[in-house]
Amino acid sequence: MIKRFGKEEIDAVSTSIKKASLLSGYTNKFLGSEILQKFEKEFAKFHNCRYGISVNSGTSALFVSQLAASKKNNQKVAVPSITFSATTSQVIAAHNIPVFTDIDSKSYCMDFDFKTKKIDIAIPVHLLGHPCRFDMIKEMKESGIFIIEDCAQAMGAKQKNKMVGSLGDCGIFSFQETKHITTLGEGGIIVTNNEEFADKCRRIRNHGEYYRDDNSIGFNFRLTDVQAAFGLAQLRRLPRILESFRKNADYIMKNLPEIILPPFIPKDITHSFLILGCKYDKKKADVTREKFLAKLTKNRKKFLVNDETSDVKGLNSKPGKIISSGYKTTQYNIPLYRKYRPKNKAKRAEDFIKNSFFLDIHRWRTQSEIDEELKILHRTNQQIK
């Protein structure tokens, strides 16, 4: 098993607790300690942005950024039909209305229909580490739509050397434990180049307390100093971490059985591969995806030799869900969101749900573990022929 964290992270946490100087630096604007401000600044800089506003989760980052962007309640917010549920739930939490879009058949990211009725805010999600089309984001922004890039799954991803999070009005990231880097299990951040917007986000995350005439209701979404210290140590290793994800993904894609189609990656894309999103090729298969997955689960229990338990998602996760069908349904078919269901189904999103095939890769997986899982995957493919 690869060691999850190094001496740098442990020492950073210890130092942040022992040295009171790192806990100083609070201002009447509640900007946080020196170490927290340093983490925000360096993370924003890594993604080519001027300002970073740390919060306690990626979900909170979605909520805060919408409150800061919204001019009134019931604004219409474009959301892709394929995404994690927090993207949609925080639209509703911010008293806005989700408008579901279809996805692009190659990237699986948002495909915005510019013929649709007026949208106030859009949340393009860089799904599974693949950036949304930047030309689409640019056109949306130019048409007056406020763009919140959901980069929770795509830290460090690029298109034409432009970083995710830097093209829209703001970008949000997650530091939950299975993401590219973590701040001790939970955390998030908003990045932006808009000083006024950044200032508003800071007020909202901290009770709105500037003691001035302000219409913003505030909350307590602060990140702790210990988390910031841990995150800063992780951030300095991020280039190596991203390389590990890409190395694992490249190796697996080159060794998949023919019925599993790897993701399409254009030459101008630098993918960050949080999860390897593939497709089950039903034309080449003799059984359904569900029967294949059921057989795969049985084989894994029968043939897995290196059965180390793990508390993280990965190619060797304890529940045996290392390879799955991915998202179970489109967002608009989740009971809570059905009232916002579009008149016409998102056809490409529906197809994705039926044929997606996810491999949870991670930098903590060893080469032997990956090889063993691939061997079982190929064995299953041979058995169903």
Tab-separated table of C-alpha atoms in Angstrom:
chain	number	residue	atom	x	y	z
A	1	MET	CA	0.000	0.000	0.000
A	2	ILE	CA	1.312	3.443	-0.896
A	3	LYS	CA	1.589	5.788	2.079
A	4	ARG	CA	-1.211	8.349	1.904
A	5	PHE	CA	0.545	11.369	3.402
A	6	GLY	CA	4.144	12.358	4.051
A	7	LYS	CA	6.222	14.071	6.693
A	8	GLU	CA	5.489	17.458	5.102
A	9	GLU	CA	1.783	17.289	5.955
A	10	ILE	CA	2.350	15.980	9.496
A	11	ASP	CA	4.967	18.638	10.234
A	12	ALA	CA	2.733	21.389	8.825
A	13	VAL	CA	-0.110	20.423	11.154
A	14	SER	CA	2.210	20.181	14.153
A	15	THR	CA	3.777	23.572	13.419
A	16	SER	CA	0.402	25.262	12.975
A	17	ILE	CA	-0.606	24.078	16.440
A	18	LYS	CA	2.689	24.835	18.223
A	19	LYS	CA	3.534	28.230	16.750
A	20	ALA	CA	1.153	30.933	17.855
A	21	SER	CA	2.514	33.311	15.216
A	22	LEU	CA	0.761	31.268	12.553
A	23	LEU	CA	-2.520	31.825	14.361
A	24	SER	CA	-2.128	35.596	14.280
A	25	GLY	CA	-2.973	37.934	11.461
A	26	TYR	CA	-6.716	38.198	11.866
A	27	THR	CA	-8.077	41.503	10.670
A	28	ASN	CA	-11.317	43.390	11.069
A	29	LYS	CA	-12.285	41.796	7.740
A	30	PHE	CA	-11.938	38.268	9.204
A	31	LEU	CA	-9.518	37.189	6.508
A	32	GLY	CA	-8.089	34.425	8.670
A	33	SER	CA	-4.583	33.612	9.844
A	34	GLU	CA	-1.341	34.065	7.936
A	35	ILE	CA	-1.187	30.387	6.995
A	36	LEU	CA	-4.799	30.356	5.805
A	37	GLN	CA	-4.312	33.464	3.664
A	38	LYS	CA	-1.108	31.964	2.249
A	39	PHE	CA	-2.931	28.759	1.277
A	40	GLU	CA	-5.726	30.735	-0.399
A	41	LYS	CA	-3.284	32.914	-2.319
A	42	GLU	CA	-1.083	30.029	-3.520
A	43	PHE	CA	-4.020	27.830	-4.538
A	44	ALA	CA	-5.588	30.688	-6.504
A	45	LYS	CA	-2.234	31.443	-8.158
A	46	PHE	CA	-1.831	27.793	-9.193
A	47	HIS	CA	-5.110	28.127	-11.105
A	48	ASN	CA	-4.184	31.527	-12.569
A	49	CYS	CA	-6.542	33.525	-10.334
A	50	ARG	CA	-5.909	36.489	-8.066
A	51	TYR	CA	-8.154	35.644	-5.105
A	52	GLY	CA	-8.993	32.535	-3.119
A	53	ILE	CA	-11.740	32.277	-0.500
A	54	SER	CA	-11.493	29.072	1.505
A	55	VAL	CA	-14.590	27.411	2.983
A	56	ASN	CA	-15.387	24.187	4.812
A	57	SER	CA	-16.490	22.138	1.765
A	58	GLY	CA	-16.967	22.212	-1.985
A	59	THR	CA	-20.720	22.223	-1.342
A	60	SER	CA	-20.358	25.388	0.725
A	61	ALA	CA	-18.287	26.902	-2.085
A	62	LEU	CA	-21.186	26.299	-4.498
A	63	PHE	CA	-23.630	27.868	-2.047
A	64	VAL	CA	-21.511	30.913	-1.175
A	65	SER	CA	-20.625	31.679	-4.796
A	66	GLN	CA	-24.295	31.598	-5.806
A	67	LEU	CA	-25.337	33.896	-2.980
A	68	ALA	CA	-22.575	36.295	-3.952
A	69	ALA	CA	-23.617	36.160	-7.620
A	70	SER	CA	-27.396	36.295	-7.194
A	71	LYS	CA	-29.147	39.623	-7.556
A	72	LYS	CA	-32.526	38.230	-6.473
A	73	ASN	CA	-34.275	34.961	-5.647
A	74	ASN	CA	-35.562	32.538	-8.272
A	75	GLN	CA	-32.802	33.174	-10.766
A	76	LYS	CA	-32.453	30.478	-13.428
A	77	VAL	CA	-29.280	28.450	-13.121
A	78	ALA	CA	-28.081	26.098	-15.894
A	79	VAL	CA	-26.886	22.766	-14.494
A	80	PRO	CA	-25.723	19.689	-16.472
A	81	SER	CA	-27.980	16.642	-16.198
A	82	ILE	CA	-24.942	14.550	-15.239
A	83	THR	CA	-23.162	15.736	-12.107
A	84	PHE	CA	-22.899	15.116	-8.368
A	85	SER	CA	-26.104	16.065	-6.552
A	86	ALA	CA	-24.495	18.947	-4.617
A	87	THR	CA	-24.298	20.981	-7.824
A	88	THR	CA	-28.084	20.949	-8.023
A	89	SER	CA	-28.944	20.978	-4.321
A	90	GLN	CA	-27.074	24.224	-3.757
A	91	VAL	CA	-28.995	25.923	-6.566
A	92	ILE	CA	-32.170	25.206	-4.613
A	93	ALA	CA	-30.538	26.065	-1.268
A	94	ALA	CA	-29.640	29.486	-2.707
A	95	HIS	CA	-33.339	30.014	-3.635
A	96	ASN	CA	-32.683	29.636	-7.351
A	97	ILE	CA	-34.182	27.406	-10.058
A	98	PRO	CA	-32.132	24.655	-11.758
A	99	VAL	CA	-32.446	24.438	-15.541
A	100	PHE	CA	-31.039	21.111	-16.712
A	101	THR	CA	-28.940	20.886	-19.860
A	102	ASP	CA	-27.787	17.899	-21.878
A	103	ILE	CA	-24.149	16.803	-22.021
A	104	ASP	CA	-21.563	16.591	-24.766
A	105	SER	CA	-21.261	13.000	-26.037
A	106	LYS	CA	-17.435	13.035	-25.940
A	107	SER	CA	-16.489	14.945	-22.800
A	108	TYR	CA	-19.677	14.128	-20.809
A	109	CYS	CA	-19.650	17.772	-19.675
A	110	MET	CA	-22.333	20.437	-20.092
A	111	ASP	CA	-23.597	21.152	-23.597
A	112	PHE	CA	-25.355	24.491	-23.314
A	113	ASP	CA	-28.187	25.256	-25.738
A	114	PHE	CA	-27.978	28.957	-26.544
A	115	LYS	CA	-31.509	28.829	-27.957
A	116	THR	CA	-32.905	28.120	-24.503
A	117	LYS	CA	-34.771	30.730	-22.485
A	118	LYS	CA	-32.794	33.287	-20.514
A	119	ILE	CA	-30.355	31.957	-17.944
A	120	ASP	CA	-28.919	34.132	-15.173
A	121	ILE	CA	-26.189	31.827	-13.857
A	122	ALA	CA	-24.529	28.706	-15.283
A	123	ILE	CA	-22.567	26.017	-13.451
A	124	PRO	CA	-20.534	24.096	-16.042
A	125	VAL	CA	-19.075	21.024	-14.331
A	126	HIS	CA	-15.636	19.792	-15.374
A	127	LEU	CA	-16.719	16.190	-14.980
A	128	LEU	CA	-14.342	13.422	-13.831
A	129	GLY	CA	-11.328	15.649	-14.566
A	130	HIS	CA	-12.243	16.591	-18.170
A	131	PRO	CA	-12.606	20.361	-18.772
A	132	CYS	CA	-15.805	21.699	-20.300
A	133	ARG	CA	-15.436	23.375	-23.678
A	134	PHE	CA	-13.835	26.720	-22.923
A	135	ASP	CA	-15.321	28.284	-26.064
A	136	MET	CA	-18.784	27.488	-24.677
A	137	ILE	CA	-17.937	29.057	-21.319
A	138	LYS	CA	-16.560	32.130	-23.054
A	139	GLU	CA	-19.702	32.528	-25.175
A	140	MET	CA	-21.962	32.139	-22.138
A	141	LYS	CA	-19.997	34.762	-20.241
A	142	GLU	CA	-20.079	37.155	-23.190
A	143	SER	CA	-23.866	36.768	-23.345
A	144	GLY	CA	-24.163	38.085	-19.786
A	145	ILE	CA	-24.473	34.796	-17.891
A	146	PHE	CA	-22.586	34.617	-14.580
A	147	ILE	CA	-20.308	31.564	-14.767
A	148	ILE	CA	-19.491	29.423	-11.730
A	149	GLU	CA	-17.093	26.688	-12.843
A	150	ASP	CA	-17.550	23.522	-10.777
A	151	CYS	CA	-13.979	22.211	-10.663
A	152	ALA	CA	-14.471	19.813	-7.737
A	153	GLN	CA	-13.366	16.848	-9.872
A	154	ALA	CA	-10.845	18.634	-12.089
A	155	MET	CA	-8.113	20.288	-10.048
A	156	GLY	CA	-5.223	21.245	-12.338
A	157	ALA	CA	-7.037	20.365	-15.584
A	158	LYS	CA	-6.420	22.585	-18.615
A	159	GLN	CA	-7.578	23.322	-22.123
A	160	LYS	CA	-5.118	25.062	-24.439
A	161	ASN	CA	-3.013	25.733	-21.321
A	162	LYS	CA	-5.857	27.649	-19.643
A	163	MET	CA	-6.635	26.390	-16.159
A	164	VAL	CA	-10.113	25.354	-15.072
A	165	GLY	CA	-11.563	27.934	-12.704
A	166	SER	CA	-9.860	30.862	-14.428
A	167	LEU	CA	-12.171	31.461	-17.382
A	168	GLY	CA	-15.558	31.971	-15.721
A	169	ASP	CA	-16.465	34.577	-13.132
A	170	CYS	CA	-15.329	32.157	-10.452
A	171	GLY	CA	-14.425	28.518	-9.906
A	172	ILE	CA	-15.107	26.226	-6.967
A	173	PHE	CA	-12.970	23.316	-5.754
A	174	SER	CA	-13.373	20.549	-3.204
A	175	PHE	CA	-10.786	19.222	-0.750
A	176	GLN	CA	-12.871	16.229	0.332
A	177	GLU	CA	-10.687	13.203	1.080
A	178	THR	CA	-10.990	11.491	-2.326
A	179	LYS	CA	-10.114	14.607	-4.317
A	180	HIS	CA	-6.683	15.374	-5.777
A	181	ILE	CA	-5.599	17.082	-2.571
A	182	THR	CA	-7.375	17.261	0.764
A	183	THR	CA	-7.528	19.512	3.808
A	184	LEU	CA	-7.882	16.708	6.330
A	185	GLY	CA	-11.005	15.157	4.840
A	186	GLU	CA	-13.179	18.184	4.097
A	187	GLY	CA	-12.777	21.687	2.721
A	188	GLY	CA	-13.311	23.820	-0.336
A	189	ILE	CA	-12.324	27.063	-2.021
A	190	ILE	CA	-13.663	29.695	-4.409
A	191	VAL	CA	-11.195	31.287	-6.849
A	192	THR	CA	-11.837	34.446	-8.850
A	193	ASN	CA	-10.230	37.474	-10.478
A	194	ASN	CA	-13.051	39.767	-9.318
A	195	GLU	CA	-12.055	41.641	-6.164
A	196	GLU	CA	-15.580	42.835	-5.341
A	197	PHE	CA	-16.985	39.312	-5.736
A	198	ALA	CA	-14.182	37.876	-3.575
A	199	ASP	CA	-14.940	40.447	-0.883
A	200	LYS	CA	-18.613	39.482	-0.884
A	201	CYS	CA	-17.787	35.759	-0.637
A	202	ARG	CA	-15.580	36.455	2.403
A	203	ARG	CA	-18.431	38.253	4.147
A	204	ILE	CA	-20.905	35.477	3.438
A	205	ARG	CA	-18.562	32.751	4.752
A	206	ASN	CA	-18.101	34.648	8.029
A	207	HIS	CA	-21.428	35.976	9.322
A	208	GLY	CA	-21.382	39.031	7.024
A	209	GLU	CA	-19.358	40.737	9.711
A	210	TYR	CA	-17.829	43.892	8.383
A	211	TYR	CA	-20.085	45.888	10.681
A	212	ARG	CA	-21.362	48.071	7.930
A	213	ASP	CA	-24.550	48.573	5.957
A	214	ASP	CA	-24.626	45.251	4.143
A	215	ASN	CA	-27.564	43.267	2.817
A	216	SER	CA	-25.675	39.954	2.777
A	217	ILE	CA	-26.636	37.353	5.346
A	218	GLY	CA	-23.517	35.609	6.572
A	219	PHE	CA	-22.795	32.056	7.684
A	220	ASN	CA	-19.934	30.197	9.360
A	221	PHE	CA	-18.156	28.334	6.560
A	222	ARG	CA	-14.554	28.998	7.631
A	223	LEU	CA	-11.678	26.593	7.054
A	224	THR	CA	-9.500	25.971	10.126
A	225	ASP	CA	-5.842	26.946	10.346
A	226	VAL	CA	-4.752	23.332	10.791
A	227	GLN	CA	-6.615	22.362	7.618
A	228	ALA	CA	-5.021	25.259	5.741
A	229	ALA	CA	-1.542	24.212	6.896
A	230	PHE	CA	-2.191	20.633	5.766
A	231	GLY	CA	-3.629	21.878	2.461
A	232	LEU	CA	-0.620	24.093	1.793
A	233	ALA	CA	1.711	21.117	2.182
A	234	GLN	CA	-0.513	19.093	-0.166
A	235	LEU	CA	-0.634	21.944	-2.680
A	236	ARG	CA	3.145	21.974	-2.988
A	237	ARG	CA	3.015	18.320	-4.036
A	238	LEU	CA	0.049	18.801	-6.395
A	239	PRO	CA	2.044	18.648	-9.676
A	240	ARG	CA	3.442	15.244	-8.632
A	241	ILE	CA	0.025	14.105	-7.447
A	242	LEU	CA	-1.582	15.016	-10.764
A	243	GLU	CA	1.162	13.178	-12.600
A	244	SER	CA	0.376	10.056	-10.551
A	245	PHE	CA	-3.298	10.193	-11.513
A	246	ARG	CA	-2.402	10.675	-15.181
A	247	LYS	CA	0.136	7.853	-15.105
A	248	ASN	CA	-2.397	5.430	-13.587
A	249	ALA	CA	-5.084	6.475	-16.069
A	250	ASP	CA	-2.797	6.155	-19.076
A	251	TYR	CA	-1.669	2.675	-18.025
A	252	ILE	CA	-5.233	1.453	-17.456
A	253	MET	CA	-6.571	2.929	-20.721
A	254	LYS	CA	-3.869	1.077	-22.665
A	255	ASN	CA	-4.813	-2.217	-21.012
A	256	LEU	CA	-8.628	-2.241	-21.051
A	257	PRO	CA	-10.562	-5.101	-22.701
A	258	GLU	CA	-12.140	-4.181	-26.036
A	259	ILE	CA	-15.669	-3.888	-24.608
A	260	ILE	CA	-14.601	-0.961	-22.371
A	261	LEU	CA	-14.127	2.258	-24.332
A	262	PRO	CA	-11.700	4.755	-22.734
A	263	PRO	CA	-12.650	8.450	-22.597
A	264	PHE	CA	-12.011	10.616	-25.642
A	265	ILE	CA	-9.305	13.173	-24.846
A	266	PRO	CA	-8.575	15.894	-27.424
A	267	LYS	CA	-4.946	16.944	-27.914
A	268	ASP	CA	-5.572	20.397	-26.423
A	269	ILE	CA	-6.903	18.912	-23.154
A	270	THR	CA	-4.830	18.246	-20.036
A	271	HIS	CA	-7.057	15.833	-18.130
A	272	SER	CA	-6.759	15.433	-14.339
A	273	PHE	CA	-8.443	11.962	-14.164
A	274	LEU	CA	-10.075	12.025	-10.758
A	275	ILE	CA	-12.140	9.086	-12.022
A	276	LEU	CA	-11.668	7.202	-15.261
A	277	GLY	CA	-15.016	7.617	-17.029
A	278	CYS	CA	-15.353	4.943	-19.731
A	279	LYS	CA	-18.232	3.446	-21.701
A	280	TYR	CA	-19.432	-0.132	-21.961
A	281	ASP	CA	-19.525	-1.030	-25.656
A	282	LYS	CA	-22.866	-2.824	-25.899
A	283	LYS	CA	-22.239	-3.551	-29.604
A	284	LYS	CA	-19.236	-5.748	-28.792
A	285	ALA	CA	-20.668	-7.325	-25.637
A	286	ASP	CA	-22.784	-10.484	-25.390
A	287	VAL	CA	-24.303	-9.495	-22.044
A	288	THR	CA	-25.674	-6.307	-20.539
A	289	ARG	CA	-23.474	-3.965	-18.547
A	290	GLU	CA	-25.309	-4.969	-15.365
A	291	LYS	CA	-24.636	-8.695	-15.915
A	292	PHE	CA	-21.000	-7.937	-16.679
A	293	LEU	CA	-20.640	-5.945	-13.448
A	294	ALA	CA	-22.348	-8.691	-11.441
A	295	LYS	CA	-19.955	-11.293	-12.863
A	296	LEU	CA	-17.022	-8.969	-12.229
A	297	THR	CA	-17.988	-8.615	-8.552
A	298	LYS	CA	-18.126	-12.407	-8.144
A	299	ASN	CA	-14.742	-12.815	-9.827
A	300	ARG	CA	-13.202	-10.142	-7.673
A	301	LYS	CA	-14.253	-11.963	-4.500
A	302	LYS	CA	-13.028	-15.270	-5.953
A	303	PHE	CA	-9.723	-14.339	-7.549
A	304	LEU	CA	-8.445	-11.255	-5.719
A	305	VAL	CA	-5.141	-12.114	-4.051
A	306	ASN	CA	-3.979	-8.763	-2.725
A	307	ASP	CA	-7.131	-8.127	-0.685
A	308	GLU	CA	-5.921	-5.195	1.392
A	309	THR	CA	-8.708	-3.160	2.925
A	310	SER	CA	-8.801	0.543	2.146
A	311	ASP	CA	-10.698	3.513	3.511
A	312	VAL	CA	-10.521	5.414	0.228
A	313	LYS	CA	-12.042	4.921	-3.183
A	314	GLY	CA	-9.649	3.301	-5.578
A	315	LEU	CA	-8.780	0.284	-7.620
A	316	ASN	CA	-8.706	-1.726	-4.421
A	317	SER	CA	-11.530	-0.279	-2.330
A	318	LYS	CA	-12.974	-2.485	0.369
A	319	PRO	CA	-16.622	-2.738	-0.817
A	320	GLY	CA	-15.619	-4.174	-4.196
A	321	LYS	CA	-17.103	-1.191	-6.033
A	322	ILE	CA	-13.797	-0.469	-7.723
A	323	ILE	CA	-15.545	-0.627	-11.071
A	324	SER	CA	-19.119	0.577	-11.250
A	325	SER	CA	-21.799	1.981	-13.501
A	326	GLY	CA	-21.079	5.469	-12.149
A	327	TYR	CA	-23.962	7.903	-11.700
A	328	LYS	CA	-27.218	5.981	-11.273
A	329	THR	CA	-29.556	8.538	-12.811
A	330	THR	CA	-29.775	11.966	-14.371
A	331	GLN	CA	-30.190	14.852	-11.954
A	332	TYR	CA	-33.748	15.594	-13.044
A	333	ASN	CA	-34.843	12.036	-12.243
A	334	ILE	CA	-33.760	12.333	-8.607
A	335	PRO	CA	-37.065	12.606	-6.658
A	336	LEU	CA	-36.149	15.916	-5.020
A	337	TYR	CA	-35.470	17.538	-8.412
A	338	ARG	CA	-38.248	16.027	-10.535
A	339	LYS	CA	-40.359	19.167	-10.337
A	340	TYR	CA	-37.642	20.857	-12.428
A	341	ARG	CA	-37.570	18.098	-15.057
A	342	PRO	CA	-37.246	19.477	-18.619
A	343	LYS	CA	-40.012	18.857	-21.146
A	344	ASN	CA	-37.639	16.912	-23.343
A	345	LYS	CA	-35.228	14.366	-21.917
A	346	ALA	CA	-31.518	14.997	-22.201
A	347	LYS	CA	-30.847	12.203	-24.707
A	348	ARG	CA	-27.076	12.106	-24.430
A	349	ALA	CA	-27.254	12.197	-20.631
A	350	GLU	CA	-29.746	9.310	-20.632
A	351	ASP	CA	-27.448	7.306	-22.903
A	352	PHE	CA	-24.506	8.009	-20.613
A	353	ILE	CA	-26.418	6.641	-17.612
A	354	LYS	CA	-27.152	3.406	-19.502
A	355	ASN	CA	-23.599	2.805	-20.747
A	356	SER	CA	-21.132	4.530	-18.421
A	357	PHE	CA	-18.399	2.444	-16.818
A	358	PHE	CA	-16.370	4.086	-14.044
A	359	LEU	CA	-12.988	3.047	-12.711
A	360	ASP	CA	-12.050	4.751	-9.457
A	361	ILE	CA	-8.329	5.292	-9.844
A	362	HIS	CA	-6.124	7.046	-7.318
A	363	ARG	CA	-2.518	7.897	-6.734
A	364	TRP	CA	-2.541	5.619	-3.661
A	365	ARG	CA	-2.984	2.500	-5.773
A	366	THR	CA	0.134	0.419	-6.340
A	367	GLN	CA	1.091	-1.031	-9.704
A	368	SER	CA	0.486	-4.574	-8.416
A	369	GLU	CA	-3.030	-3.690	-7.304
A	370	ILE	CA	-3.848	-2.127	-10.658
A	371	ASP	CA	-2.460	-5.131	-12.539
A	372	GLU	CA	-4.492	-7.505	-10.420
A	373	GLU	CA	-7.719	-5.613	-11.035
A	374	LEU	CA	-7.060	-5.455	-14.774
A	375	LYS	CA	-6.413	-9.193	-14.805
A	376	ILE	CA	-9.802	-9.841	-13.198
A	377	LEU	CA	-11.453	-7.429	-15.635
A	378	HIS	CA	-9.997	-9.331	-18.611
A	379	ARG	CA	-10.884	-12.691	-17.061
A	380	THR	CA	-14.503	-11.562	-16.746
A	381	ASN	CA	-14.522	-10.403	-20.356
A	382	GLN	CA	-13.302	-13.817	-21.524
A	383	GLN	CA	-15.907	-15.644	-19.472
A	384	ILE	CA	-18.882	-13.826	-20.959
A	385	LYS	CA	-17.840	-14.400	-24.571
